[in-house]
Amino acid sequence: MVSERQDQITIGDVVREHAAASPDAPALVAEGRAPLTYGALAAQMDRFQSALNGMGFGRQDRIAIVYPSNSEMAVIVMGVWSCATAAPMNPDFTVGEFTIHFRDLGVKAVVVAADADTPARHAAVHLGLPVIEIEALQDQAVGMVDIRPGPPGDAVQPGPAQPQDLALVLATSGTTSRSKVVPIRHRQLTAISDYSGRLFELTAEDRCLNLMPLFHGHGLYSSLAGVLYFGGSLINLPDFSSDAFFRMLVTLQPTWYSGSYTFHHTICAQASNFRAEIEQSTLRFARTASGHLDADIADELETVLGVPVIQTYSMTETGRVSGNPQPPRIRKRGTVGLSAGGEIAIIDSDGAAVPAGVRGEVVVRGPHVFEGYENDPDANAEAFIDGWFRTGDEGAFDDDGYLTLTGRIKEFINRGGEKIAPAEIDEALMRHPDVASAVAFPLPHATLGQDVAAAVVPAKGAALTDEILNDHLRGRVANFKLPRRYVFVDDIPKGPTGKFERRKLAAAFGLVRERPDGDATAVASGRRATPLEATLERLWAESLGLEQVGLDDDFFMLGGDSLQAVDLFLRVEQELGRKLPRSVLFEAATIAKMAHHIDGSIPPRCIVPIQEKGDRPPFFCVHDGNGQVLNYRELARHVGDAQPFYGIQCLGLDGEDVPFVRIDEMAAHYVREIRKVQPVGPYYLGGYSFGGRVAYVMAQQLIEAGEEVAFLGLIDSYCHAGQRRVGAAQWMRRHLDRIRALRPSQMPAYFGMRVRNVFEMAFMAVRLRLFAAAWSYYEGRGRGIPRFLRRPVEANDIIRRDYRTSPYDGAATLFKAELYAWNHPNAHDGWRDLVKGGLEVRPIPGRHFEIVKPPHVQTLARELADCLNRAQATGTSGVVGFGTAS
């Protein structure tokens, strides 16, 4: 049998054996094309060998392949495997990335599609590498290609590849800035293929529907080499869609498919729309790898498809390590199964084997394991121990030998000594019905070393906040594992191999910044704390989750965010009886300064200097409906050091001053306050959400007073004048679309959330009516407003309810959140009719609540800075608005 001579043959040898025994058996299959037989595939391999040898390339010469992951790509890989070394690469790389990879991998030539203007071609020309052009023959069997002739040359090692030759060189998705180079020999590739096929019990009758790219180990090892090794046939689906996937279940009759968890999520969510196709399919199993698949999704997928879902464990360096067996053998959900053929052990930090049930590092050895990273002795010294390859994964065996993975050791988040597995947080977040994708990652922290952050992709039409997700996580994970920062994005960046690189996400989202010199945990003054400072030390430590905080430690450098600021000020109010606006943190960001602020009984200021430095005219930004301006910190920082940035916060945040309930009075007060900073115009105004409306009225009042308003920023401010009500039928259709997209396990949580929303909206409406009635009672009788009514949020709600926008003679630019937060995608349209001087609209990625947070705040800041620069350069009235007001 083939498996008994793995170290004596290559994949090319195996394909030629199949071609001799069954020349007409299909190797590659596609819709609307004749299949490529094993006989034709072997002939294509012979043509590649002749052409490459004739151009001077032979065994051990590395040929980069940059091509779409289709059937032609499969033939090209097999053609290069037959006589040289393949280096398949992601075609989405940039010129710079290709240049680095070509150099690091030592490629001798680059294969590209004929006449394709790809960055790979430019990188090859830059490095002086020959370009080999491949033309797809669309009128022939699927996968048939023609190799355009190149300059002739003499190959140093012509002829077919040998078992000891290199078959592949691949780059890992490691945590360092530069990937490691993984060389795979033919004898290792045949062992990997043999292990895969035996795990899945493959035969020549099997047909695989491959969803993975052919520059990825998953697609190369299992889908391509593994299928052809056992004489089966392969279908490639390079451009995945639910329609194409379920259609091919009927038209091409695959017996199994292979993909990552991303594909399985989509297939599971859409399966209910393709019941007829599922009934006609011939699938006998589905294979998942390249990341953990949630057990609930796997169970649902098995139910809707009616076949087992096989969880496996693989690496670029080893190919198949383990997998759950096929029925009727026991499959244990949550595990990655039994060894696929090689040896697996669990070791402790000293390298000693540990018994079943004890966690440790997973190590493997066997003929499928590579021999070491190329030209990297330091990495190899770390990667191997006594002949075992250290995977870097933590796991444990159960008593039956099934392996469970608990996370990447290097990916663990070390929060002050507490080791947190980010995959646990991923899984818990994914259980929320409005989360489409989630990845937890480490965030640098001044005193803890690292803290927890999470990138979240909301489901279509969903509006998520930090508070919603942390409420969801409480009870599912320990409190110290709760993310201290969320980033809501449309897509989470992946590395070159399609995997999430957790340790690079903080930088990718702009969350890493330079710290000031010195130890942020040190008590700079060395003096004894006053009683008030000692109390604040304790309150700060409790809010930030730290054991100790120094008197001169900066709140933000300690990792503090808006949620922790709320918690801190609640504790201060309860313990000290002082209600402080969160904007105090801009002027008193240390315990020593906060104590001085409280001792001095400094009255709260309406104008908050978030960034005073800079030689340009100041920008004044009005608070949102919560009355606070702490959320402008990131915006001010990204606008640039040259631009002074002042927040305008609401009266009444201290519980002492009486807040406004009329927008004209509020605007007039704010105008008086900004004139204390800037006595004469031109003025540069803005406001986020509710604050955009206030800034709009301020601009009207300044124009009426004969002042110039050179800039007005409506930062995602709604305009009720243009808002059309959503009808019952439209509302029902929208929610039915949401329900159809849900998996069955998500429906209870979704309906529960909607019921809670209805009750919350009813409660808020009743509360506002009672608050407004009480206010009118005291005001109408000329009595002072009591302390219990001095609540800025409710007062702003009265303004929001009662204010009717009037026309404005200036110009404005609306920077509009691309994804609306509530039911009214047309809620900004009224500005067009009201702004008589012309409205410019600039889209900002993200939702209403996201655009003032990383990463979208960087785009907002860039657009704001551009508008300020234009207005300041021209000195003319150019009023700018930003998106959606609430």
Short mmCIF file of C-alpha atoms in Angstrom, two decimals, residues 499-883:
data_model
loop_
_atom_site.label_atom_id
_atom_site.label_comp_id
_atom_site.label_asym_id
_atom_site.label_seq_id
_atom_site.Cartn_x
_atom_site.Cartn_y
_atom_site.Cartn_z
CA LYS A 499 -5.63 33.89 10.73
CA PHE A 500 -6.20 36.58 13.34
CA GLU A 501 -2.93 37.89 14.78
CA ARG A 502 -4.05 38.87 18.25
CA ARG A 503 -0.81 40.52 19.28
CA LYS A 504 -0.93 42.90 16.34
CA LEU A 505 -4.54 44.03 16.75
CA ALA A 506 -3.90 46.70 19.39
CA ALA A 507 -1.52 48.45 16.99
CA ALA A 508 -3.81 47.85 14.03
CA PHE A 509 -6.65 49.64 15.83
CA GLY A 510 -4.47 52.52 17.01
CA LEU A 511 -4.67 51.54 20.66
CA VAL A 512 -0.92 51.53 21.30
CA ARG A 513 0.69 54.81 22.18
CA GLU A 514 3.97 55.93 23.65
CA ARG A 515 4.10 56.34 27.41
CA PRO A 516 5.83 59.19 29.16
CA ASP A 517 9.23 58.46 30.67
CA GLY A 518 9.27 56.76 34.03
CA ASP A 519 7.39 53.99 35.76
CA ALA A 520 3.68 54.65 35.58
CA THR A 521 3.13 52.74 38.79
CA ALA A 522 5.63 54.70 40.84
CA VAL A 523 4.61 57.23 43.46
CA ALA A 524 6.58 60.14 42.04
CA SER A 525 6.63 62.43 45.04
CA GLY A 526 7.45 59.81 47.65
CA ARG A 527 5.39 61.74 50.24
CA ARG A 528 2.73 60.29 52.49
CA ALA A 529 -0.80 60.50 51.12
CA THR A 530 -3.34 62.76 52.82
CA PRO A 531 -6.52 61.10 54.15
CA LEU A 532 -8.42 62.27 51.04
CA GLU A 533 -5.67 61.00 48.74
CA ALA A 534 -5.59 57.66 50.56
CA THR A 535 -9.33 57.29 50.00
CA LEU A 536 -8.95 58.17 46.34
CA GLU A 537 -6.08 55.66 46.01
CA ARG A 538 -8.41 52.92 47.17
CA LEU A 539 -11.29 54.04 44.94
CA TRP A 540 -9.04 54.32 41.88
CA ALA A 541 -7.56 50.87 42.50
CA GLU A 542 -11.04 49.34 42.84
CA SER A 543 -12.31 50.97 39.66
CA LEU A 544 -9.22 50.13 37.61
CA GLY A 545 -8.84 46.63 39.01
CA LEU A 546 -5.31 47.32 40.28
CA GLU A 547 -3.64 46.42 43.54
CA GLN A 548 -1.96 49.80 43.90
CA VAL A 549 -2.13 53.22 42.25
CA GLY A 550 0.42 55.99 42.75
CA LEU A 551 -0.52 59.57 43.61
CA ASP A 552 0.89 60.83 40.31
CA ASP A 553 -0.19 57.96 38.05
CA ASP A 554 -2.24 59.15 35.07
CA PHE A 555 -5.75 57.65 34.86
CA PHE A 556 -5.52 57.10 31.09
CA MET A 557 -2.00 55.68 31.15
CA LEU A 558 -3.26 53.13 33.68
CA GLY A 559 -5.67 51.91 31.03
CA GLY A 560 -8.70 53.84 32.27
CA ASP A 561 -11.61 54.27 29.88
CA SER A 562 -15.09 55.77 29.91
CA LEU A 563 -16.68 52.78 31.66
CA GLN A 564 -14.13 52.89 34.46
CA ALA A 565 -14.53 56.67 34.72
CA VAL A 566 -18.26 56.19 35.34
CA ASP A 567 -17.51 53.59 37.99
CA LEU A 568 -14.87 55.80 39.63
CA PHE A 569 -17.11 58.85 39.91
CA LEU A 570 -19.98 56.79 41.29
CA ARG A 571 -17.63 55.53 44.00
CA VAL A 572 -16.40 59.07 44.70
CA GLU A 573 -19.98 60.33 44.96
CA GLN A 574 -21.05 57.51 47.28
CA GLU A 575 -18.00 57.75 49.53
CA LEU A 576 -17.26 61.49 49.55
CA GLY A 577 -20.62 62.98 48.71
CA ARG A 578 -19.08 64.92 45.78
CA LYS A 579 -20.55 64.58 42.32
CA LEU A 580 -17.81 65.24 39.77
CA PRO A 581 -18.12 65.54 36.00
CA ARG A 582 -15.96 63.04 34.19
CA SER A 583 -14.25 65.91 32.38
CA VAL A 584 -12.34 66.54 35.62
CA LEU A 585 -10.00 63.83 34.35
CA PHE A 586 -8.69 66.18 31.69
CA GLU A 587 -7.48 68.64 34.33
CA ALA A 588 -7.08 66.26 37.26
CA ALA A 589 -5.96 62.95 35.74
CA THR A 590 -3.96 61.93 38.84
CA ILE A 591 -5.01 61.25 42.41
CA ALA A 592 -2.99 64.21 43.66
CA LYS A 593 -4.67 66.61 41.24
CA MET A 594 -8.13 65.17 41.86
CA ALA A 595 -7.68 65.58 45.62
CA HIS A 596 -6.59 69.19 45.06
CA HIS A 597 -9.65 69.75 42.89
CA ILE A 598 -11.99 68.38 45.56
CA ASP A 599 -10.26 70.20 48.44
CA GLY A 600 -10.35 73.48 46.57
CA SER A 601 -14.08 73.17 45.85
CA ILE A 602 -13.36 74.39 42.32
CA PRO A 603 -16.69 75.12 40.64
CA PRO A 604 -17.34 73.00 37.55
CA ARG A 605 -16.37 74.72 34.31
CA CYS A 606 -18.51 74.70 31.22
CA ILE A 607 -15.46 74.94 28.93
CA VAL A 608 -13.06 72.00 29.29
CA PRO A 609 -9.58 72.43 27.76
CA ILE A 610 -9.04 68.94 26.36
CA GLN A 611 -6.05 70.13 24.32
CA GLU A 612 -4.89 73.70 24.95
CA LYS A 613 -1.65 73.66 22.99
CA GLY A 614 -1.42 74.70 19.36
CA ASP A 615 -1.22 77.92 17.37
CA ARG A 616 -4.49 77.58 15.46
CA PRO A 617 -7.92 79.02 16.30
CA PRO A 618 -9.65 76.82 18.90
CA PHE A 619 -12.30 74.27 18.04
CA PHE A 620 -15.26 74.11 20.47
CA CYS A 621 -17.13 70.79 20.59
CA VAL A 622 -20.48 70.54 22.44
CA HIS A 623 -21.29 67.51 24.62
CA ASP A 624 -23.62 64.71 23.57
CA GLY A 625 -26.90 63.87 25.27
CA ASN A 626 -25.10 62.58 28.37
CA GLY A 627 -23.61 66.00 28.97
CA GLN A 628 -20.04 64.73 29.27
CA VAL A 629 -17.02 65.42 27.05
CA LEU A 630 -14.65 62.64 28.14
CA ASN A 631 -15.46 60.77 24.92
CA TYR A 632 -13.74 63.56 22.93
CA ARG A 633 -10.30 62.68 24.27
CA GLU A 634 -9.41 60.32 21.41
CA LEU A 635 -10.85 62.69 18.82
CA ALA A 636 -8.80 65.61 20.14
CA ARG A 637 -5.63 63.50 20.22
CA HIS A 638 -6.00 62.32 16.62
CA VAL A 639 -6.89 65.77 15.25
CA GLY A 640 -3.30 66.79 16.04
CA ASP A 641 -1.21 68.72 18.53
CA ALA A 642 -1.44 71.95 16.53
CA GLN A 643 -5.23 72.21 16.96
CA PRO A 644 -6.56 73.51 20.33
CA PHE A 645 -9.65 71.49 21.26
CA TYR A 646 -12.17 72.58 23.90
CA GLY A 647 -15.11 70.49 25.08
CA ILE A 648 -18.33 72.18 26.19
CA GLN A 649 -19.90 70.19 29.00
CA CYS A 650 -23.39 70.38 30.44
CA LEU A 651 -24.41 72.28 33.56
CA GLY A 652 -25.71 70.13 36.39
CA LEU A 653 -23.16 67.33 36.21
CA ASP A 654 -22.17 68.14 39.79
CA GLY A 655 -25.75 67.93 41.04
CA GLU A 656 -25.55 71.58 42.11
CA ASP A 657 -26.14 73.70 39.01
CA VAL A 658 -29.53 73.66 37.33
CA PRO A 659 -29.32 72.20 33.81
CA PHE A 660 -31.03 73.81 30.85
CA VAL A 661 -34.28 72.48 29.39
CA ARG A 662 -34.44 74.98 26.49
CA ILE A 663 -31.89 74.80 23.70
CA ASP A 664 -31.82 78.55 23.02
CA GLU A 665 -30.91 79.26 26.65
CA MET A 666 -28.29 76.51 26.63
CA ALA A 667 -26.77 77.81 23.38
CA ALA A 668 -26.71 81.40 24.64
CA HIS A 669 -24.88 80.33 27.82
CA TYR A 670 -22.32 78.35 25.83
CA VAL A 671 -21.75 81.30 23.48
CA ARG A 672 -21.01 83.53 26.49
CA GLU A 673 -18.59 80.91 27.82
CA ILE A 674 -16.62 80.44 24.58
CA ARG A 675 -16.27 84.21 24.28
CA LYS A 676 -14.34 84.13 27.53
CA VAL A 677 -11.78 81.95 25.73
CA GLN A 678 -12.09 83.62 22.30
CA PRO A 679 -13.67 87.10 22.47
CA VAL A 680 -14.17 87.54 18.70
CA GLY A 681 -14.58 85.30 15.64
CA PRO A 682 -14.23 83.65 13.32
CA TYR A 683 -15.50 80.73 15.41
CA TYR A 684 -15.02 77.00 14.80
CA LEU A 685 -17.84 75.00 16.36
CA GLY A 686 -18.98 71.41 16.41
CA GLY A 687 -20.92 68.86 18.37
CA TYR A 688 -21.48 65.15 18.45
CA SER A 689 -24.98 63.70 18.38
CA PHE A 690 -27.23 65.92 20.57
CA GLY A 691 -24.36 68.42 20.73
CA GLY A 692 -24.53 68.99 16.97
CA ARG A 693 -27.97 70.53 17.36
CA VAL A 694 -26.74 72.79 20.15
CA ALA A 695 -23.75 73.88 18.05
CA TYR A 696 -26.17 74.57 15.19
CA VAL A 697 -28.18 76.96 17.41
CA MET A 698 -24.98 78.55 18.72
CA ALA A 699 -23.93 79.25 15.14
CA GLN A 700 -27.31 80.84 14.44
CA GLN A 701 -26.97 83.09 17.49
CA LEU A 702 -23.41 84.11 16.62
CA ILE A 703 -24.40 85.00 13.05
CA GLU A 704 -27.32 87.06 14.37
CA ALA A 705 -24.86 88.90 16.66
CA GLY A 706 -22.72 89.83 13.65
CA GLU A 707 -19.94 87.29 14.29
CA GLU A 708 -18.41 84.98 11.68
CA VAL A 709 -18.77 81.22 12.03
CA ALA A 710 -16.06 79.73 9.85
CA PHE A 711 -16.71 76.13 10.78
CA LEU A 712 -19.67 74.22 12.19
CA GLY A 713 -19.34 70.53 12.92
CA LEU A 714 -22.44 68.35 13.24
CA ILE A 715 -20.84 65.11 14.39
CA ASP A 716 -23.39 62.46 13.46
CA SER A 717 -26.34 64.62 14.51
CA TYR A 718 -29.86 63.58 13.60
CA CYS A 719 -32.33 66.08 12.24
CA HIS A 720 -35.92 65.25 13.13
CA ALA A 721 -37.12 67.62 10.39
CA GLY A 722 -36.08 65.02 7.81
CA GLN A 723 -36.99 61.88 9.69
CA ARG A 724 -39.80 59.78 8.33
CA ARG A 725 -41.52 57.32 10.62
CA VAL A 726 -40.95 53.64 10.02
CA GLY A 727 -44.22 51.94 9.19
CA ALA A 728 -45.36 48.76 10.88
CA ALA A 729 -44.91 46.71 7.71
CA GLN A 730 -41.36 47.97 7.18
CA TRP A 731 -40.55 47.37 10.85
CA MET A 732 -41.89 43.82 10.63
CA ARG A 733 -39.95 43.04 7.42
CA ARG A 734 -36.73 44.24 8.97
CA HIS A 735 -37.11 42.02 12.00
CA LEU A 736 -38.19 39.04 9.93
CA ASP A 737 -34.98 39.42 7.92
CA ARG A 738 -33.02 39.42 11.16
CA ILE A 739 -34.84 36.33 12.44
CA ARG A 740 -34.23 34.40 9.20
CA ALA A 741 -30.51 35.04 9.52
CA LEU A 742 -30.40 33.66 13.07
CA ARG A 743 -29.40 30.17 14.06
CA PRO A 744 -32.03 28.29 16.15
CA SER A 745 -29.88 28.54 19.29
CA GLN A 746 -29.73 32.33 18.93
CA MET A 747 -33.48 32.89 18.72
CA PRO A 748 -34.32 32.76 22.47
CA ALA A 749 -31.64 35.34 23.22
CA TYR A 750 -32.80 37.51 20.32
CA PHE A 751 -36.46 37.51 21.36
CA GLY A 752 -35.49 38.07 24.98
CA MET A 753 -33.39 41.05 23.95
CA ARG A 754 -36.24 42.53 21.90
CA VAL A 755 -38.70 42.14 24.78
CA ARG A 756 -36.26 43.88 27.11
CA ASN A 757 -35.86 46.68 24.57
CA VAL A 758 -39.62 47.25 24.41
CA PHE A 759 -39.88 47.47 28.20
CA GLU A 760 -36.85 49.74 28.39
CA MET A 761 -38.30 52.11 25.78
CA ALA A 762 -41.65 52.21 27.58
CA PHE A 763 -39.90 52.87 30.89
CA MET A 764 -37.83 55.68 29.38
CA ALA A 765 -40.93 57.32 27.86
CA VAL A 766 -42.81 57.24 31.16
CA ARG A 767 -39.78 58.53 33.06
CA LEU A 768 -39.37 61.46 30.68
CA ARG A 769 -43.02 62.43 30.99
CA LEU A 770 -42.85 62.33 34.79
CA PHE A 771 -39.62 64.31 34.82
CA ALA A 772 -41.02 66.97 32.47
CA ALA A 773 -44.21 67.24 34.51
CA ALA A 774 -42.27 67.67 37.77
CA TRP A 775 -40.01 70.29 36.17
CA SER A 776 -43.02 72.23 34.87
CA TYR A 777 -44.63 72.07 38.30
CA TYR A 778 -41.70 73.71 40.12
CA GLU A 779 -40.88 76.15 37.33
CA GLY A 780 -44.51 77.22 36.82
CA ARG A 781 -44.85 78.13 40.50
CA GLY A 782 -41.61 80.10 40.55
CA ARG A 783 -40.02 77.66 42.92
CA GLY A 784 -36.42 76.59 42.66
CA ILE A 785 -35.67 73.32 40.91
CA PRO A 786 -34.93 70.73 43.64
CA ARG A 787 -31.68 68.75 43.60
CA PHE A 788 -33.37 65.49 42.64
CA LEU A 789 -34.46 67.09 39.32
CA ARG A 790 -31.04 68.53 38.45
CA ARG A 791 -30.30 65.70 36.06
CA PRO A 792 -28.62 66.71 32.77
CA VAL A 793 -29.54 63.57 30.81
CA GLU A 794 -33.26 63.93 31.46
CA ALA A 795 -33.09 67.69 30.88
CA ASN A 796 -31.42 67.10 27.53
CA ASP A 797 -34.14 64.59 26.69
CA ILE A 798 -36.71 67.38 27.15
CA ILE A 799 -34.74 69.56 24.74
CA ARG A 800 -34.48 66.68 22.27
CA ARG A 801 -38.24 66.16 22.44
CA ASP A 802 -39.31 69.81 22.21
CA TYR A 803 -36.75 71.45 19.92
CA ARG A 804 -37.81 72.25 16.35
CA THR A 805 -34.98 73.10 13.98
CA SER A 806 -35.11 76.39 12.02
CA PRO A 807 -33.13 77.28 8.85
CA TYR A 808 -29.50 78.35 9.02
CA ASP A 809 -27.95 80.77 6.51
CA GLY A 810 -24.43 79.34 6.68
CA ALA A 811 -22.84 76.26 5.11
CA ALA A 812 -22.28 72.89 6.75
CA THR A 813 -20.62 69.55 6.12
CA LEU A 814 -22.24 66.46 7.55
CA PHE A 815 -19.82 63.65 8.51
CA LYS A 816 -22.33 60.89 8.61
CA ALA A 817 -21.99 57.46 10.23
CA GLU A 818 -22.29 54.96 7.41
CA LEU A 819 -24.24 52.50 9.57
CA TYR A 820 -27.24 54.05 11.27
CA ALA A 821 -27.84 53.08 14.86
CA TRP A 822 -31.64 52.91 15.08
CA ASN A 823 -34.65 52.67 12.80
CA HIS A 824 -34.19 55.77 10.70
CA PRO A 825 -31.58 55.66 7.92
CA ASN A 826 -33.02 58.96 6.66
CA ALA A 827 -32.65 60.78 9.98
CA HIS A 828 -30.03 63.19 8.60
CA ASP A 829 -31.88 64.21 5.46
CA GLY A 830 -33.52 67.29 6.95
CA TRP A 831 -30.20 69.15 7.16
CA ARG A 832 -30.16 69.53 3.37
CA ASP A 833 -33.24 71.76 3.42
CA LEU A 834 -32.28 73.64 6.58
CA VAL A 835 -28.65 74.51 5.77
CA LYS A 836 -29.13 77.25 3.19
CA GLY A 837 -25.44 77.79 2.50
CA GLY A 838 -24.93 74.25 1.22
CA LEU A 839 -24.40 70.88 2.93
CA GLU A 840 -21.36 68.69 2.30
CA VAL A 841 -21.64 65.07 3.43
CA ARG A 842 -18.57 63.03 4.39
CA PRO A 843 -19.19 59.39 5.36
CA ILE A 844 -17.49 57.98 8.47
CA PRO A 845 -17.18 54.17 8.83
CA GLY A 846 -19.06 52.58 11.71
CA ARG A 847 -22.20 53.25 13.72
CA HIS A 848 -23.31 56.26 15.68
CA PHE A 849 -21.75 55.10 18.95
CA GLU A 850 -18.57 53.85 17.28
CA ILE A 851 -17.32 56.88 15.37
CA VAL A 852 -15.85 58.58 18.46
CA LYS A 853 -14.04 55.38 19.46
CA PRO A 854 -11.06 53.59 17.90
CA PRO A 855 -10.59 52.72 15.13
CA HIS A 856 -13.28 54.86 13.46
CA VAL A 857 -12.39 57.96 15.48
CA GLN A 858 -9.15 58.14 13.50
CA THR A 859 -11.11 58.56 10.28
CA LEU A 860 -13.38 61.10 11.92
CA ALA A 861 -10.39 63.04 13.22
CA ARG A 862 -8.72 62.99 9.81
CA GLU A 863 -11.84 64.37 8.15
CA LEU A 864 -12.35 66.95 10.91
CA ALA A 865 -8.74 68.12 10.64
CA ASP A 866 -9.09 68.45 6.87
CA CYS A 867 -12.21 70.60 7.22
CA LEU A 868 -10.63 72.75 9.92
CA ASN A 869 -7.55 73.24 7.78
CA ARG A 870 -9.66 74.33 4.82
CA ALA A 871 -11.77 76.70 6.88
CA GLN A 872 -8.75 78.20 8.64
CA ALA A 873 -6.87 78.61 5.35
CA THR A 874 -9.70 80.35 3.50
CA GLY A 875 -11.13 82.31 6.41
CA THR A 876 -14.56 81.99 4.84
CA SER A 877 -17.73 80.55 6.28
CA GLY A 878 -17.37 76.85 5.78
CA VAL A 879 -19.48 75.09 8.34
CA VAL A 880 -18.84 71.41 8.82
CA GLY A 881 -21.12 68.75 10.22
CA PHE A 882 -20.44 65.22 11.21
CA GLY A 883 -23.06 62.56 10.83
#
